[in-house]
Amino acid sequence: MEHAGRRLFGLQFHPEVVHTEHGTEIYRTFVFDVCGCLRGLGSARRVTQVVADIRRVAGDRKVFFLISGGVDSTVAFSLCARALGPERVLGLYVDTGFMPRATPRPCSI
């Protein structure tokens, strides 16, 4: 969807999946042409910026997260925990029933 006059744009599918034809082009166009992001802003620099923004907005408050297990809520929780520390961030996993059920496997770290 698009409302160019109000600069509102949206996608109703997941262009990041490998079987989406032109998915990378869709993202590239959105990020650089529509949003006006600059090329060369590496992910490490972006993470540093987001962590600083979280600290500024949160101030001295504590944060409570409901985590669905999807990428968005998990990354948001992780960045918040990195910015504020585990003593100020509490996350609660909410089983929405939409996550795939996988057989737990032992892993070594």
XYZ file of N, CA and C in Angstrom:
327
model
N 0.843 -1.163 0.000
C 0.000 0.000 0.000
C 0.882 1.217 0.000
N 0.332 2.296 -0.477
C 1.120 3.517 -0.563
C 0.198 4.725 -0.525
N 0.634 5.740 0.190
C 0.038 7.071 0.118
C 1.225 8.013 0.038
N 1.712 8.241 -1.182
C 2.955 8.987 -1.383
C 2.875 10.395 -0.803
N 1.722 11.022 -0.880
C 1.576 12.371 -0.355
C 1.823 12.463 1.135
N 1.449 11.422 1.869
C 1.663 11.391 3.324
C 2.898 10.579 3.689
N 3.608 10.068 2.676
C 4.808 9.232 2.872
C 4.511 8.033 3.759
N 3.407 7.330 3.437
C 3.027 6.104 4.131
C 3.169 4.943 3.152
N 3.869 3.902 3.574
C 4.108 2.753 2.722
C 4.007 1.492 3.565
N 3.586 0.397 2.976
C 3.493 -0.850 3.720
C 3.578 -2.053 2.805
N 4.011 -3.180 3.382
C 4.089 -4.453 2.672
C 3.307 -5.482 3.459
N 2.610 -6.382 2.779
C 1.782 -7.387 3.441
C 2.344 -8.791 3.267
N 3.651 -8.914 3.127
C 4.265 -10.225 3.000
C 5.694 -10.129 3.515
N 6.407 -11.199 3.505
C 7.757 -11.233 4.043
C 8.769 -11.284 2.904
N 9.205 -10.134 2.413
C 10.133 -10.147 1.273
C 11.515 -10.674 1.626
N 11.806 -10.892 2.920
C 13.132 -11.385 3.293
C 13.310 -12.875 3.055
N 12.234 -13.604 2.834
C 12.381 -15.038 2.625
C 12.979 -15.310 1.243
N 13.770 -16.375 1.162
C 14.571 -16.612 -0.040
C 13.738 -16.886 -1.295
N 12.523 -17.359 -1.140
C 11.747 -17.682 -2.332
C 10.918 -16.508 -2.851
N 11.051 -15.330 -2.260
C 10.338 -14.158 -2.753
C 11.152 -13.512 -3.864
N 10.610 -13.552 -5.065
C 11.301 -12.955 -6.198
C 11.448 -11.452 -5.969
N 12.629 -10.940 -6.143
C 12.950 -9.510 -6.000
C 12.826 -9.000 -4.568
N 12.835 -9.893 -3.579
C 12.715 -9.467 -2.185
C 13.815 -8.509 -1.759
N 15.049 -8.801 -2.152
C 16.173 -7.931 -1.795
C 16.006 -6.559 -2.434
N 15.538 -6.508 -3.665
C 15.309 -5.235 -4.348
C 14.204 -4.432 -3.656
N 13.176 -5.120 -3.194
C 12.078 -4.446 -2.483
C 12.626 -3.784 -1.225
N 13.413 -4.529 -0.446
C 14.011 -3.958 0.762
C 14.945 -2.808 0.430
N 15.805 -2.998 -0.554
C 16.775 -1.967 -0.926
C 16.047 -0.678 -1.323
N 15.036 -0.784 -2.143
C 14.272 0.380 -2.566
C 13.607 1.064 -1.378
N 13.002 0.272 -0.497
C 12.321 0.844 0.663
C 13.311 1.560 1.585
N 14.399 0.883 1.912
C 15.352 1.433 2.880
C 16.050 2.681 2.340
N 16.542 2.630 1.110
C 17.345 3.732 0.601
C 16.536 4.785 -0.145
N 15.594 4.383 -0.983
C 14.850 5.351 -1.787
C 13.666 5.957 -1.031
N 12.925 5.137 -0.324
C 11.737 5.631 0.378
C 12.112 6.261 1.720
N 12.883 5.533 2.529
C 13.229 6.018 3.878
C 14.403 6.986 3.882
N 15.210 6.954 2.840
C 16.336 7.876 2.767
C 17.520 7.504 3.640
N 17.643 6.219 4.004
C 18.788 5.784 4.807
C 20.064 5.896 3.984
N 21.161 6.130 4.683
C 22.448 6.249 4.021
C 23.114 4.889 3.919
N 23.758 4.661 2.813
C 24.510 3.419 2.643
C 25.754 3.477 3.518
N 26.200 2.299 3.956
C 27.426 2.235 4.731
C 27.216 2.312 6.235
N 25.984 2.430 6.686
C 25.721 2.415 8.121
C 25.697 0.957 8.539
N 26.818 0.461 9.014
C 26.946 -0.948 9.365
C 26.072 -1.317 10.541
N 25.799 -2.604 10.668
C 24.906 -3.070 11.732
C 25.486 -2.809 13.112
N 26.801 -2.900 13.274
C 27.402 -2.638 14.593
C 27.176 -1.190 14.999
N 27.338 -0.283 14.070
C 27.100 1.140 14.358
C 25.625 1.388 14.644
N 24.763 0.718 13.922
C 23.325 0.875 14.123
C 22.914 0.360 15.499
N 23.458 -0.775 15.922
C 23.150 -1.329 17.232
C 23.569 -0.343 18.320
N 24.746 0.241 18.177
C 25.226 1.228 19.145
C 24.262 2.403 19.234
N 23.760 2.859 18.097
C 22.817 3.978 18.058
C 21.492 3.593 18.731
N 20.984 2.404 18.441
C 19.714 1.959 19.023
C 19.846 1.796 20.536
N 20.948 1.228 20.998
C 21.176 1.065 22.434
C 21.183 2.431 23.124
N 21.850 3.407 22.527
C 21.876 4.760 23.099
C 20.470 5.366 23.124
N 19.696 5.156 22.064
C 18.321 5.663 22.020
C 17.455 5.028 23.109
N 17.614 3.733 23.322
C 16.848 3.037 24.363
C 17.182 3.617 25.730
N 18.466 3.823 26.000
C 18.879 4.393 27.291
C 18.295 5.781 27.494
N 18.291 6.582 26.431
C 17.761 7.945 26.516
C 16.259 7.933 26.796
N 15.519 7.115 26.080
C 14.066 7.076 26.219
C 13.640 6.435 27.537
N 14.309 5.362 27.927
C 13.933 4.644 29.151
C 14.297 5.421 30.407
N 15.342 6.222 30.330
C 15.771 6.939 31.523
C 16.140 5.954 32.617
N 15.556 6.148 33.813
C 15.865 5.234 34.918
C 14.748 4.217 35.159
N 13.817 4.121 34.205
C 12.693 3.198 34.362
C 13.071 1.758 34.070
N 12.254 0.846 34.576
C 12.367 -0.572 34.249
C 11.436 -0.863 33.078
N 11.707 -1.951 32.353
C 10.945 -2.281 31.155
C 10.420 -3.704 31.269
N 9.155 -3.888 30.887
C 8.509 -5.203 30.881
C 8.164 -5.545 29.446
N 8.610 -6.712 28.986
C 8.384 -7.147 27.614
C 7.503 -8.386 27.575
N 6.605 -8.427 26.610
C 5.905 -9.656 26.250
C 6.546 -10.117 24.947
N 7.117 -11.309 24.966
C 7.893 -11.812 23.829
C 7.145 -12.965 23.177
N 6.918 -12.843 21.867
C 6.188 -13.882 21.142
C 7.106 -15.006 20.673
N 8.406 -14.767 20.677
C 9.348 -15.748 20.165
C 9.727 -15.484 18.726
N 9.054 -14.542 18.102
C 9.407 -14.156 16.741
C 10.634 -13.257 16.737
N 11.111 -12.946 15.563
C 12.323 -12.155 15.435
C 12.151 -10.756 16.021
N 11.060 -10.072 15.708
C 10.889 -8.684 16.136
C 10.952 -8.529 17.651
N 10.119 -9.271 18.366
C 10.076 -9.109 19.814
C 11.341 -9.623 20.481
N 11.961 -10.649 19.917
C 13.190 -11.191 20.497
C 14.354 -10.222 20.339
N 14.485 -9.623 19.170
C 15.550 -8.637 18.949
C 15.309 -7.403 19.804
N 14.070 -6.922 19.874
C 13.767 -5.753 20.711
C 14.114 -6.018 22.168
N 13.749 -7.189 22.663
C 14.076 -7.551 24.040
C 15.585 -7.613 24.247
N 16.289 -8.239 23.323
C 17.746 -8.379 23.444
C 18.444 -7.022 23.453
N 18.020 -6.129 22.577
C 18.621 -4.792 22.541
C 18.318 -4.013 23.821
N 17.112 -4.159 24.320
C 16.732 -3.477 25.555
C 17.544 -4.014 26.735
N 17.714 -5.321 26.804
C 18.502 -5.929 27.877
C 19.959 -5.488 27.779
N 20.475 -5.367 26.570
C 21.852 -4.897 26.389
C 21.978 -3.445 26.842
N 20.996 -2.642 26.522
C 21.049 -1.214 26.855
C 20.874 -0.952 28.349
N 19.967 -1.674 28.992
C 19.590 -1.357 30.367
C 20.097 -2.345 31.401
N 20.486 -3.522 30.955
C 20.935 -4.548 31.889
C 19.782 -5.431 32.317
N 20.085 -6.681 32.655
C 19.036 -7.648 32.989
C 18.255 -7.289 34.259
N 18.816 -6.486 35.130
C 18.098 -6.116 36.354
C 16.983 -5.098 36.089
N 16.981 -4.472 34.921
C 15.959 -3.469 34.595
C 14.995 -3.923 33.509
N 15.228 -5.117 32.937
C 14.384 -5.589 31.841
C 13.843 -6.967 32.198
N 12.539 -7.091 32.195
C 11.896 -8.377 32.463
C 11.141 -8.794 31.218
N 11.412 -9.990 30.734
C 10.731 -10.501 29.558
C 9.895 -11.713 29.900
N 8.696 -11.761 29.354
C 7.794 -12.893 29.563
C 7.412 -13.445 28.195
N 7.706 -14.726 27.985
C 7.347 -15.376 26.724
C 5.857 -15.700 26.736
N 5.176 -15.285 25.694
C 3.758 -15.565 25.548
C 3.592 -16.562 24.404
N 3.111 -17.747 24.706
C 2.924 -18.766 23.676
C 1.646 -18.446 22.915
N 1.813 -17.885 21.731
C 0.674 -17.507 20.898
C 0.092 -18.697 20.153
N 0.826 -19.809 20.144
C 0.381 -20.980 19.397
C 0.779 -20.944 17.938
N 1.453 -19.864 17.508
C 1.839 -19.734 16.108
C 3.284 -20.125 15.832
N 4.067 -20.350 16.872
C 5.467 -20.721 16.663
C 5.540 -22.215 16.313
N 6.452 -22.564 15.396
C 6.576 -23.988 15.059
C 7.071 -24.767 16.262
N 6.565 -25.954 16.392
C 6.980 -26.826 17.493
C 8.168 -27.645 17.021
N 9.287 -27.444 17.644
C 10.488 -28.190 17.294
C 10.840 -29.127 18.434
N 11.464 -30.213 18.087
C 11.935 -31.146 19.105
C 13.170 -30.533 19.744
N 13.164 -30.356 21.065
C 14.338 -29.768 21.719
C 15.565 -30.645 21.501
N 16.666 -29.996 21.189
C 17.926 -30.697 20.999
C 18.952 -30.092 21.951
N 19.777 -30.929 22.557
C 20.835 -30.378 23.400
C 21.831 -29.599 22.548
N 22.363 -28.546 23.094
C 23.388 -27.793 22.377
C 24.505 -27.457 23.342
N 25.676 -27.248 22.796
C 26.803 -26.853 23.627
C 27.206 -25.446 23.235
N 27.570 -24.700 24.242
C 27.956 -23.306 23.991
C 29.434 -23.154 24.265
